[in-house]
């Protein structure tokens, strides 16, 4: 990772078992780059139900993202904070409050040549995954990454934790959500048994 001031984060201790690191955009939020302001229709309710189940199982989980706000093209610390506050409150009401939120300021490297921007973004995601495992003192056997981007899967591999690719906006979403939840539980249960 580079400078800490480029990383925006909120940590709490809501769960006590394992660690699930989710990509926020494209999973919790439908659109990666909202064209309008955020609405409740941008939140995947089935995904929120799965998060509630993880909370009931006392698993730790949270979200990483590039740093963007509720409006189209909005970036910055205040925009990230405003969006996080809304999402945090919504998930809290649904009894699915996350343990953490993290975002990397993608604009801090705006001057980087295009061919190096992807490398920087990958290292940013690796850094956020490592920051979460370090904060909660969780080893790689008790952590899992869930994302829908190739870069996210690559970051999980470099951070040495299992990755699950999930694109939940399919026709049979209920089956996909169940498959995802089962995979998370299986990976974290196996990791717990190996370290117990």
mmCIF file with all atom_site columns, C-alpha atoms in Angstrom:
data_model
loop_
_atom_site.group_PDB
_atom_site.id
_atom_site.type_symbol
_atom_site.label_atom_id
_atom_site.label_alt_id
_atom_site.label_comp_id
_atom_site.label_asym_id
_atom_site.label_entity_id
_atom_site.label_seq_id
_atom_site.pdbx_PDB_ins_code
_atom_site.Cartn_x
_atom_site.Cartn_y
_atom_site.Cartn_z
_atom_site.occupancy
_atom_site.B_iso_or_equiv
_atom_site.pdbx_formal_charge
_atom_site.auth_seq_id
_atom_site.auth_comp_id
_atom_site.auth_asym_id
_atom_site.auth_atom_id
_atom_site.pdbx_PDB_model_num
ATOM 1   C CA . UNK A 1 1   ? 0.000   0.000   0.000   1.00 0.00 ? 1   UNK A CA 1
ATOM 2   C CA . UNK A 1 2   ? 1.001   3.602   -0.390  1.00 0.00 ? 2   UNK A CA 1
ATOM 3   C CA . UNK A 1 3   ? 0.097   6.483   1.914   1.00 0.00 ? 3   UNK A CA 1
ATOM 4   C CA . UNK A 1 4   ? -2.505  5.824   4.643   1.00 0.00 ? 4   UNK A CA 1
ATOM 5   C CA . UNK A 1 5   ? -4.306  9.100   3.961   1.00 0.00 ? 5   UNK A CA 1
ATOM 6   C CA . UNK A 1 6   ? -5.422  7.616   0.625   1.00 0.00 ? 6   UNK A CA 1
ATOM 7   C CA . UNK A 1 7   ? -7.294  4.822   2.429   1.00 0.00 ? 7   UNK A CA 1
ATOM 8   C CA . UNK A 1 8   ? -10.680 5.708   3.912   1.00 0.00 ? 8   UNK A CA 1
ATOM 9   C CA . UNK A 1 9   ? -12.018 3.189   6.412   1.00 0.00 ? 9   UNK A CA 1
ATOM 10  C CA . UNK A 1 10  ? -14.413 2.404   9.232   1.00 0.00 ? 10  UNK A CA 1
ATOM 11  C CA . UNK A 1 11  ? -13.787 -0.623  11.472  1.00 0.00 ? 11  UNK A CA 1
ATOM 12  C CA . UNK A 1 12  ? -15.937 -2.141  14.217  1.00 0.00 ? 12  UNK A CA 1
ATOM 13  C CA . UNK A 1 13  ? -16.253 -5.542  15.848  1.00 0.00 ? 13  UNK A CA 1
ATOM 14  C CA . UNK A 1 14  ? -19.746 -6.864  15.150  1.00 0.00 ? 14  UNK A CA 1
ATOM 15  C CA . UNK A 1 15  ? -18.826 -10.479 14.352  1.00 0.00 ? 15  UNK A CA 1
ATOM 16  C CA . UNK A 1 16  ? -16.251 -12.785 15.876  1.00 0.00 ? 16  UNK A CA 1
ATOM 17  C CA . UNK A 1 17  ? -15.708 -15.668 13.430  1.00 0.00 ? 17  UNK A CA 1
ATOM 18  C CA . UNK A 1 18  ? -13.716 -15.725 10.200  1.00 0.00 ? 18  UNK A CA 1
ATOM 19  C CA . UNK A 1 19  ? -13.690 -12.832 7.751   1.00 0.00 ? 19  UNK A CA 1
ATOM 20  C CA . UNK A 1 20  ? -15.522 -12.207 4.469   1.00 0.00 ? 20  UNK A CA 1
ATOM 21  C CA . UNK A 1 21  ? -14.276 -9.337  2.303   1.00 0.00 ? 21  UNK A CA 1
ATOM 22  C CA . UNK A 1 22  ? -16.836 -8.250  -0.307  1.00 0.00 ? 22  UNK A CA 1
ATOM 23  C CA . UNK A 1 23  ? -16.414 -5.928  -3.253  1.00 0.00 ? 23  UNK A CA 1
ATOM 24  C CA . UNK A 1 24  ? -19.097 -3.309  -2.655  1.00 0.00 ? 24  UNK A CA 1
ATOM 25  C CA . UNK A 1 25  ? -19.831 -2.154  -6.192  1.00 0.00 ? 25  UNK A CA 1
ATOM 26  C CA . UNK A 1 26  ? -21.640 -4.683  -8.331  1.00 0.00 ? 26  UNK A CA 1
ATOM 27  C CA . UNK A 1 27  ? -22.565 -6.858  -5.330  1.00 0.00 ? 27  UNK A CA 1
ATOM 28  C CA . UNK A 1 28  ? -24.276 -4.769  -2.657  1.00 0.00 ? 28  UNK A CA 1
ATOM 29  C CA . UNK A 1 29  ? -24.830 -1.937  -5.117  1.00 0.00 ? 29  UNK A CA 1
ATOM 30  C CA . UNK A 1 30  ? -26.217 -2.906  -8.518  1.00 0.00 ? 30  UNK A CA 1
ATOM 31  C CA . UNK A 1 31  ? -24.339 -0.365  -10.550 1.00 0.00 ? 31  UNK A CA 1
ATOM 32  C CA . UNK A 1 32  ? -20.608 0.153   -10.589 1.00 0.00 ? 32  UNK A CA 1
ATOM 33  C CA . UNK A 1 33  ? -20.977 3.717   -11.839 1.00 0.00 ? 33  UNK A CA 1
ATOM 34  C CA . UNK A 1 34  ? -24.406 5.134   -10.942 1.00 0.00 ? 34  UNK A CA 1
ATOM 35  C CA . UNK A 1 35  ? -25.859 7.449   -13.556 1.00 0.00 ? 35  UNK A CA 1
ATOM 36  C CA . UNK A 1 36  ? -28.212 9.048   -11.001 1.00 0.00 ? 36  UNK A CA 1
ATOM 37  C CA . UNK A 1 37  ? -28.231 9.420   -7.251  1.00 0.00 ? 37  UNK A CA 1
ATOM 38  C CA . UNK A 1 38  ? -28.434 6.237   -5.200  1.00 0.00 ? 38  UNK A CA 1
ATOM 39  C CA . UNK A 1 39  ? -31.927 4.835   -4.596  1.00 0.00 ? 39  UNK A CA 1
ATOM 40  C CA . UNK A 1 40  ? -33.122 1.812   -2.619  1.00 0.00 ? 40  UNK A CA 1
ATOM 41  C CA . UNK A 1 41  ? -33.554 0.038   -5.966  1.00 0.00 ? 41  UNK A CA 1
ATOM 42  C CA . UNK A 1 42  ? -29.761 0.078   -6.303  1.00 0.00 ? 42  UNK A CA 1
ATOM 43  C CA . UNK A 1 43  ? -29.430 -2.230  -3.261  1.00 0.00 ? 43  UNK A CA 1
ATOM 44  C CA . UNK A 1 44  ? -29.731 -5.997  -3.784  1.00 0.00 ? 44  UNK A CA 1
ATOM 45  C CA . UNK A 1 45  ? -32.280 -7.138  -1.164  1.00 0.00 ? 45  UNK A CA 1
ATOM 46  C CA . UNK A 1 46  ? -31.454 -10.841 -1.596  1.00 0.00 ? 46  UNK A CA 1
ATOM 47  C CA . UNK A 1 47  ? -27.806 -10.051 -0.985  1.00 0.00 ? 47  UNK A CA 1
ATOM 48  C CA . UNK A 1 48  ? -28.762 -8.107  2.163   1.00 0.00 ? 48  UNK A CA 1
ATOM 49  C CA . UNK A 1 49  ? -30.735 -11.147 3.384   1.00 0.00 ? 49  UNK A CA 1
ATOM 50  C CA . UNK A 1 50  ? -27.604 -13.266 2.940   1.00 0.00 ? 50  UNK A CA 1
ATOM 51  C CA . UNK A 1 51  ? -25.607 -10.704 4.928   1.00 0.00 ? 51  UNK A CA 1
ATOM 52  C CA . UNK A 1 52  ? -28.171 -10.965 7.736   1.00 0.00 ? 52  UNK A CA 1
ATOM 53  C CA . UNK A 1 53  ? -27.608 -14.745 7.768   1.00 0.00 ? 53  UNK A CA 1
ATOM 54  C CA . UNK A 1 54  ? -23.830 -14.224 7.991   1.00 0.00 ? 54  UNK A CA 1
ATOM 55  C CA . UNK A 1 55  ? -24.405 -11.843 10.895  1.00 0.00 ? 55  UNK A CA 1
ATOM 56  C CA . UNK A 1 56  ? -26.583 -14.494 12.621  1.00 0.00 ? 56  UNK A CA 1
ATOM 57  C CA . UNK A 1 57  ? -23.696 -16.952 12.214  1.00 0.00 ? 57  UNK A CA 1
ATOM 58  C CA . UNK A 1 58  ? -21.424 -14.314 13.813  1.00 0.00 ? 58  UNK A CA 1
ATOM 59  C CA . UNK A 1 59  ? -19.115 -14.109 10.776  1.00 0.00 ? 59  UNK A CA 1
ATOM 60  C CA . UNK A 1 60  ? -17.150 -10.898 10.317  1.00 0.00 ? 60  UNK A CA 1
ATOM 61  C CA . UNK A 1 61  ? -17.723 -9.195  6.984   1.00 0.00 ? 61  UNK A CA 1
ATOM 62  C CA . UNK A 1 62  ? -17.265 -5.880  5.278   1.00 0.00 ? 62  UNK A CA 1
ATOM 63  C CA . UNK A 1 63  ? -16.859 -4.078  1.998   1.00 0.00 ? 63  UNK A CA 1
ATOM 64  C CA . UNK A 1 64  ? -14.041 -2.643  -0.073  1.00 0.00 ? 64  UNK A CA 1
ATOM 65  C CA . UNK A 1 65  ? -14.462 -0.387  -3.071  1.00 0.00 ? 65  UNK A CA 1
ATOM 66  C CA . UNK A 1 66  ? -12.911 2.264   -5.128  1.00 0.00 ? 66  UNK A CA 1
ATOM 67  C CA . UNK A 1 67  ? -13.952 5.534   -3.618  1.00 0.00 ? 67  UNK A CA 1
ATOM 68  C CA . UNK A 1 68  ? -17.193 6.934   -5.039  1.00 0.00 ? 68  UNK A CA 1
ATOM 69  C CA . UNK A 1 69  ? -20.296 8.586   -3.729  1.00 0.00 ? 69  UNK A CA 1
ATOM 70  C CA . UNK A 1 70  ? -24.034 8.561   -4.372  1.00 0.00 ? 70  UNK A CA 1
ATOM 71  C CA . UNK A 1 71  ? -24.049 10.812  -7.401  1.00 0.00 ? 71  UNK A CA 1
ATOM 72  C CA . UNK A 1 72  ? -22.672 10.020  -10.834 1.00 0.00 ? 72  UNK A CA 1
ATOM 73  C CA . UNK A 1 73  ? -18.961 10.697  -10.988 1.00 0.00 ? 73  UNK A CA 1
ATOM 74  C CA . UNK A 1 74  ? -18.741 11.763  -7.327  1.00 0.00 ? 74  UNK A CA 1
ATOM 75  C CA . UNK A 1 75  ? -15.517 10.896  -5.525  1.00 0.00 ? 75  UNK A CA 1
ATOM 76  C CA . UNK A 1 76  ? -13.781 12.079  -2.379  1.00 0.00 ? 76  UNK A CA 1
ATOM 77  C CA . UNK A 1 77  ? -13.682 11.506  1.350   1.00 0.00 ? 77  UNK A CA 1
ATOM 78  C CA . UNK A 1 78  ? -16.983 13.307  2.041   1.00 0.00 ? 78  UNK A CA 1
ATOM 79  C CA . UNK A 1 79  ? -18.795 11.456  -0.773  1.00 0.00 ? 79  UNK A CA 1
ATOM 80  C CA . UNK A 1 80  ? -17.491 8.110   0.483   1.00 0.00 ? 80  UNK A CA 1
ATOM 81  C CA . UNK A 1 81  ? -18.544 9.013   4.038   1.00 0.00 ? 81  UNK A CA 1
ATOM 82  C CA . UNK A 1 82  ? -22.052 10.042  2.932   1.00 0.00 ? 82  UNK A CA 1
ATOM 83  C CA . UNK A 1 83  ? -22.604 6.856   0.927   1.00 0.00 ? 83  UNK A CA 1
ATOM 84  C CA . UNK A 1 84  ? -21.172 4.694   3.702   1.00 0.00 ? 84  UNK A CA 1
ATOM 85  C CA . UNK A 1 85  ? -23.452 6.349   6.264   1.00 0.00 ? 85  UNK A CA 1
ATOM 86  C CA . UNK A 1 86  ? -26.543 5.597   4.133   1.00 0.00 ? 86  UNK A CA 1
ATOM 87  C CA . UNK A 1 87  ? -25.514 1.992   3.425   1.00 0.00 ? 87  UNK A CA 1
ATOM 88  C CA . UNK A 1 88  ? -24.465 1.398   7.031   1.00 0.00 ? 88  UNK A CA 1
ATOM 89  C CA . UNK A 1 89  ? -27.818 2.639   8.322   1.00 0.00 ? 89  UNK A CA 1
ATOM 90  C CA . UNK A 1 90  ? -29.746 0.573   5.787   1.00 0.00 ? 90  UNK A CA 1
ATOM 91  C CA . UNK A 1 91  ? -27.846 -2.606  6.660   1.00 0.00 ? 91  UNK A CA 1
ATOM 92  C CA . UNK A 1 92  ? -28.169 -1.890  10.378  1.00 0.00 ? 92  UNK A CA 1
ATOM 93  C CA . UNK A 1 93  ? -31.963 -1.650  10.047  1.00 0.00 ? 93  UNK A CA 1
ATOM 94  C CA . UNK A 1 94  ? -31.893 -5.027  8.261   1.00 0.00 ? 94  UNK A CA 1
ATOM 95  C CA . UNK A 1 95  ? -29.720 -6.505  11.068  1.00 0.00 ? 95  UNK A CA 1
ATOM 96  C CA . UNK A 1 96  ? -26.812 -6.954  8.677   1.00 0.00 ? 96  UNK A CA 1
ATOM 97  C CA . UNK A 1 97  ? -24.380 -4.285  9.893   1.00 0.00 ? 97  UNK A CA 1
ATOM 98  C CA . UNK A 1 98  ? -20.880 -4.815  8.468   1.00 0.00 ? 98  UNK A CA 1
ATOM 99  C CA . UNK A 1 99  ? -17.701 -4.944  10.504  1.00 0.00 ? 99  UNK A CA 1
ATOM 100 C CA . UNK A 1 100 ? -15.876 -2.629  8.118   1.00 0.00 ? 100 UNK A CA 1
ATOM 101 C CA . UNK A 1 101 ? -15.976 -0.344  5.080   1.00 0.00 ? 101 UNK A CA 1
ATOM 102 C CA . UNK A 1 102 ? -12.856 0.569   3.137   1.00 0.00 ? 102 UNK A CA 1
ATOM 103 C CA . UNK A 1 103 ? -12.271 2.613   0.020   1.00 0.00 ? 103 UNK A CA 1
ATOM 104 C CA . UNK A 1 104 ? -9.120  3.551   -1.804  1.00 0.00 ? 104 UNK A CA 1
ATOM 105 C CA . UNK A 1 105 ? -8.853  6.987   -3.347  1.00 0.00 ? 105 UNK A CA 1
ATOM 106 C CA . UNK A 1 106 ? -8.532  6.070   -7.010  1.00 0.00 ? 106 UNK A CA 1
ATOM 107 C CA . UNK A 1 107 ? -8.097  9.714   -7.952  1.00 0.00 ? 107 UNK A CA 1
ATOM 108 C CA . UNK A 1 108 ? -4.951  10.107  -5.897  1.00 0.00 ? 108 UNK A CA 1
ATOM 109 C CA . UNK A 1 109 ? -3.094  8.430   -8.745  1.00 0.00 ? 109 UNK A CA 1
ATOM 110 C CA . UNK A 1 110 ? -4.851  10.283  -11.557 1.00 0.00 ? 110 UNK A CA 1
ATOM 111 C CA . UNK A 1 111 ? -1.515  11.187  -13.129 1.00 0.00 ? 111 UNK A CA 1
ATOM 112 C CA . UNK A 1 112 ? -0.460  7.559   -13.558 1.00 0.00 ? 112 UNK A CA 1
ATOM 113 C CA . UNK A 1 113 ? -0.178  6.321   -17.106 1.00 0.00 ? 113 UNK A CA 1
ATOM 114 C CA . UNK A 1 114 ? -3.122  4.165   -18.201 1.00 0.00 ? 114 UNK A CA 1
ATOM 115 C CA . UNK A 1 115 ? -1.023  0.988   -18.392 1.00 0.00 ? 115 UNK A CA 1
ATOM 116 C CA . UNK A 1 116 ? -0.049  1.386   -14.702 1.00 0.00 ? 116 UNK A CA 1
ATOM 117 C CA . UNK A 1 117 ? -3.507  2.334   -13.362 1.00 0.00 ? 117 UNK A CA 1
ATOM 118 C CA . UNK A 1 118 ? -4.703  -1.280  -13.354 1.00 0.00 ? 118 UNK A CA 1
ATOM 119 C CA . UNK A 1 119 ? -1.577  -2.334  -11.446 1.00 0.00 ? 119 UNK A CA 1
ATOM 120 C CA . UNK A 1 120 ? -2.215  0.412   -8.896  1.00 0.00 ? 120 UNK A CA 1
ATOM 121 C CA . UNK A 1 121 ? -5.873  -0.598  -8.511  1.00 0.00 ? 121 UNK A CA 1
ATOM 122 C CA . UNK A 1 122 ? -4.889  -4.242  -8.060  1.00 0.00 ? 122 UNK A CA 1
ATOM 123 C CA . UNK A 1 123 ? -2.350  -3.336  -5.378  1.00 0.00 ? 123 UNK A CA 1
ATOM 124 C CA . UNK A 1 124 ? -4.960  -1.115  -3.717  1.00 0.00 ? 124 UNK A CA 1
ATOM 125 C CA . UNK A 1 125 ? -7.363  -4.063  -3.458  1.00 0.00 ? 125 UNK A CA 1
ATOM 126 C CA . UNK A 1 126 ? -4.616  -6.367  -2.194  1.00 0.00 ? 126 UNK A CA 1
ATOM 127 C CA . UNK A 1 127 ? -3.730  -3.712  0.399   1.00 0.00 ? 127 UNK A CA 1
ATOM 128 C CA . UNK A 1 128 ? -7.340  -3.391  1.576   1.00 0.00 ? 128 UNK A CA 1
ATOM 129 C CA . UNK A 1 129 ? -7.720  -7.174  1.910   1.00 0.00 ? 129 UNK A CA 1
ATOM 130 C CA . UNK A 1 130 ? -4.487  -7.368  3.893   1.00 0.00 ? 130 UNK A CA 1
ATOM 131 C CA . UNK A 1 131 ? -5.537  -4.415  6.056   1.00 0.00 ? 131 UNK A CA 1
ATOM 132 C CA . UNK A 1 132 ? -8.796  -6.185  6.974   1.00 0.00 ? 132 UNK A CA 1
ATOM 133 C CA . UNK A 1 133 ? -7.126  -9.511  7.807   1.00 0.00 ? 133 UNK A CA 1
ATOM 134 C CA . UNK A 1 134 ? -4.520  -7.681  9.875   1.00 0.00 ? 134 UNK A CA 1
ATOM 135 C CA . UNK A 1 135 ? -7.067  -5.527  11.744  1.00 0.00 ? 135 UNK A CA 1
ATOM 136 C CA . UNK A 1 136 ? -9.088  -8.573  12.789  1.00 0.00 ? 136 UNK A CA 1
ATOM 137 C CA . UNK A 1 137 ? -5.997  -10.756 13.258  1.00 0.00 ? 137 UNK A CA 1
ATOM 138 C CA . UNK A 1 138 ? -7.389  -13.394 10.904  1.00 0.00 ? 138 UNK A CA 1
ATOM 139 C CA . UNK A 1 139 ? -5.100  -15.740 8.997   1.00 0.00 ? 139 UNK A CA 1
ATOM 140 C CA . UNK A 1 140 ? -5.666  -16.643 5.358   1.00 0.00 ? 140 UNK A CA 1
ATOM 141 C CA . UNK A 1 141 ? -7.357  -19.952 6.243   1.00 0.00 ? 141 UNK A CA 1
ATOM 142 C CA . UNK A 1 142 ? -10.152 -18.091 8.019   1.00 0.00 ? 142 UNK A CA 1
ATOM 143 C CA . UNK A 1 143 ? -10.813 -15.462 5.362   1.00 0.00 ? 143 UNK A CA 1
ATOM 144 C CA . UNK A 1 144 ? -12.560 -15.399 1.996   1.00 0.00 ? 144 UNK A CA 1
ATOM 145 C CA . UNK A 1 145 ? -12.959 -12.759 -0.696  1.00 0.00 ? 145 UNK A CA 1
ATOM 146 C CA . UNK A 1 146 ? -16.184 -12.362 -2.704  1.00 0.00 ? 146 UNK A CA 1
ATOM 147 C CA . UNK A 1 147 ? -16.114 -10.243 -5.824  1.00 0.00 ? 147 UNK A CA 1
ATOM 148 C CA . UNK A 1 148 ? -17.351 -9.926  -9.364  1.00 0.00 ? 148 UNK A CA 1
ATOM 149 C CA . UNK A 1 149 ? -14.260 -8.517  -11.057 1.00 0.00 ? 149 UNK A CA 1
ATOM 150 C CA . UNK A 1 150 ? -11.166 -10.195 -12.451 1.00 0.00 ? 150 UNK A CA 1
ATOM 151 C CA . UNK A 1 151 ? -9.059  -7.657  -10.589 1.00 0.00 ? 151 UNK A CA 1
ATOM 152 C CA . UNK A 1 152 ? -10.730 -8.634  -7.307  1.00 0.00 ? 152 UNK A CA 1
ATOM 153 C CA . UNK A 1 153 ? -10.051 -12.322 -7.895  1.00 0.00 ? 153 UNK A CA 1
ATOM 154 C CA . UNK A 1 154 ? -6.434  -11.512 -8.711  1.00 0.00 ? 154 UNK A CA 1
ATOM 155 C CA . UNK A 1 155 ? -6.161  -9.415  -5.536  1.00 0.00 ? 155 UNK A CA 1
ATOM 156 C CA . UNK A 1 156 ? -7.509  -12.282 -3.402  1.00 0.00 ? 156 UNK A CA 1
ATOM 157 C CA . UNK A 1 157 ? -4.956  -14.633 -4.951  1.00 0.00 ? 157 UNK A CA 1
ATOM 158 C CA . UNK A 1 158 ? -2.109  -12.200 -4.234  1.00 0.00 ? 158 UNK A CA 1
ATOM 159 C CA . UNK A 1 159 ? -3.393  -11.730 -0.671  1.00 0.00 ? 159 UNK A CA 1
ATOM 160 C CA . UNK A 1 160 ? -3.380  -15.551 -0.381  1.00 0.00 ? 160 UNK A CA 1
ATOM 161 C CA . UNK A 1 161 ? -7.035  -15.971 0.539   1.00 0.00 ? 161 UNK A CA 1
ATOM 162 C CA . UNK A 1 162 ? -9.687  -17.984 -1.327  1.00 0.00 ? 162 UNK A CA 1
ATOM 163 C CA . UNK A 1 163 ? -11.799 -16.027 -3.766  1.00 0.00 ? 163 UNK A CA 1
ATOM 164 C CA . UNK A 1 164 ? -15.392 -16.630 -4.841  1.00 0.00 ? 164 UNK A CA 1
ATOM 165 C CA . UNK A 1 165 ? -16.533 -14.995 -8.035  1.00 0.00 ? 165 UNK A CA 1
ATOM 166 C CA . UNK A 1 166 ? -20.160 -13.912 -7.794  1.00 0.00 ? 166 UNK A CA 1
ATOM 167 C CA . UNK A 1 167 ? -22.297 -11.941 -10.203 1.00 0.00 ? 167 UNK A CA 1
ATOM 168 C CA . UNK A 1 168 ? -25.636 -11.932 -8.478  1.00 0.00 ? 168 UNK A CA 1
ATOM 169 C CA . UNK A 1 169 ? -27.753 -10.086 -10.992 1.00 0.00 ? 169 UNK A CA 1
ATOM 170 C CA . UNK A 1 170 ? -28.751 -13.270 -12.825 1.00 0.00 ? 170 UNK A CA 1
ATOM 171 C CA . UNK A 1 171 ? -32.180 -14.780 -13.453 1.00 0.00 ? 171 UNK A CA 1
ATOM 172 C CA . UNK A 1 172 ? -32.020 -17.440 -10.727 1.00 0.00 ? 172 UNK A CA 1
ATOM 173 C CA . UNK A 1 173 ? -30.706 -15.101 -8.055  1.00 0.00 ? 173 UNK A CA 1
ATOM 174 C CA . UNK A 1 174 ? -32.093 -17.070 -5.104  1.00 0.00 ? 174 UNK A CA 1
ATOM 175 C CA . UNK A 1 175 ? -30.134 -20.156 -6.152  1.00 0.00 ? 175 UNK A CA 1
ATOM 176 C CA . UNK A 1 176 ? -26.969 -18.092 -6.713  1.00 0.00 ? 176 UNK A CA 1
ATOM 177 C CA . UNK A 1 177 ? -27.288 -16.434 -3.289  1.00 0.00 ? 177 UNK A CA 1
ATOM 178 C CA . UNK A 1 178 ? -27.738 -19.850 -1.654  1.00 0.00 ? 178 UNK A CA 1
ATOM 179 C CA . UNK A 1 179 ? -24.681 -21.187 -3.522  1.00 0.00 ? 179 UNK A CA 1
ATOM 180 C CA . UNK A 1 180 ? -22.649 -18.169 -2.385  1.00 0.00 ? 180 UNK A CA 1
ATOM 181 C CA . UNK A 1 181 ? -23.722 -18.474 1.249   1.00 0.00 ? 181 UNK A CA 1
ATOM 182 C CA . UNK A 1 182 ? -22.983 -22.229 1.268   1.00 0.00 ? 182 UNK A CA 1
ATOM 183 C CA . UNK A 1 183 ? -19.527 -21.626 -0.243  1.00 0.00 ? 183 UNK A CA 1
ATOM 184 C CA . UNK A 1 184 ? -18.695 -18.935 2.334   1.00 0.00 ? 184 UNK A CA 1
ATOM 185 C CA . UNK A 1 185 ? -19.839 -21.123 5.236   1.00 0.00 ? 185 UNK A CA 1
ATOM 186 C CA . UNK A 1 186 ? -17.912 -24.131 3.908   1.00 0.00 ? 186 UNK A CA 1
ATOM 187 C CA . UNK A 1 187 ? -14.648 -22.190 3.424   1.00 0.00 ? 187 UNK A CA 1
ATOM 188 C CA . UNK A 1 188 ? -14.817 -20.470 6.817   1.00 0.00 ? 188 UNK A CA 1
ATOM 189 C CA . UNK A 1 189 ? -15.876 -23.646 8.650   1.00 0.00 ? 189 UNK A CA 1
ATOM 190 C CA . UNK A 1 190 ? -12.993 -25.601 7.095   1.00 0.00 ? 190 UNK A CA 1
ATOM 191 C CA . UNK A 1 191 ? -10.543 -22.833 7.988   1.00 0.00 ? 191 UNK A CA 1
ATOM 192 C CA . UNK A 1 192 ? -11.820 -22.752 11.578  1.00 0.00 ? 192 UNK A CA 1
ATOM 193 C CA . UNK A 1 193 ? -11.387 -26.519 11.926  1.00 0.00 ? 193 UNK A CA 1
ATOM 194 C CA . UNK A 1 194 ? -7.830  -26.361 10.578  1.00 0.00 ? 194 UNK A CA 1
ATOM 195 C CA . UNK A 1 195 ? -6.805  -23.690 13.109  1.00 0.00 ? 195 UNK A CA 1
ATOM 196 C CA . UNK A 1 196 ? -8.765  -24.980 16.122  1.00 0.00 ? 196 UNK A CA 1
#
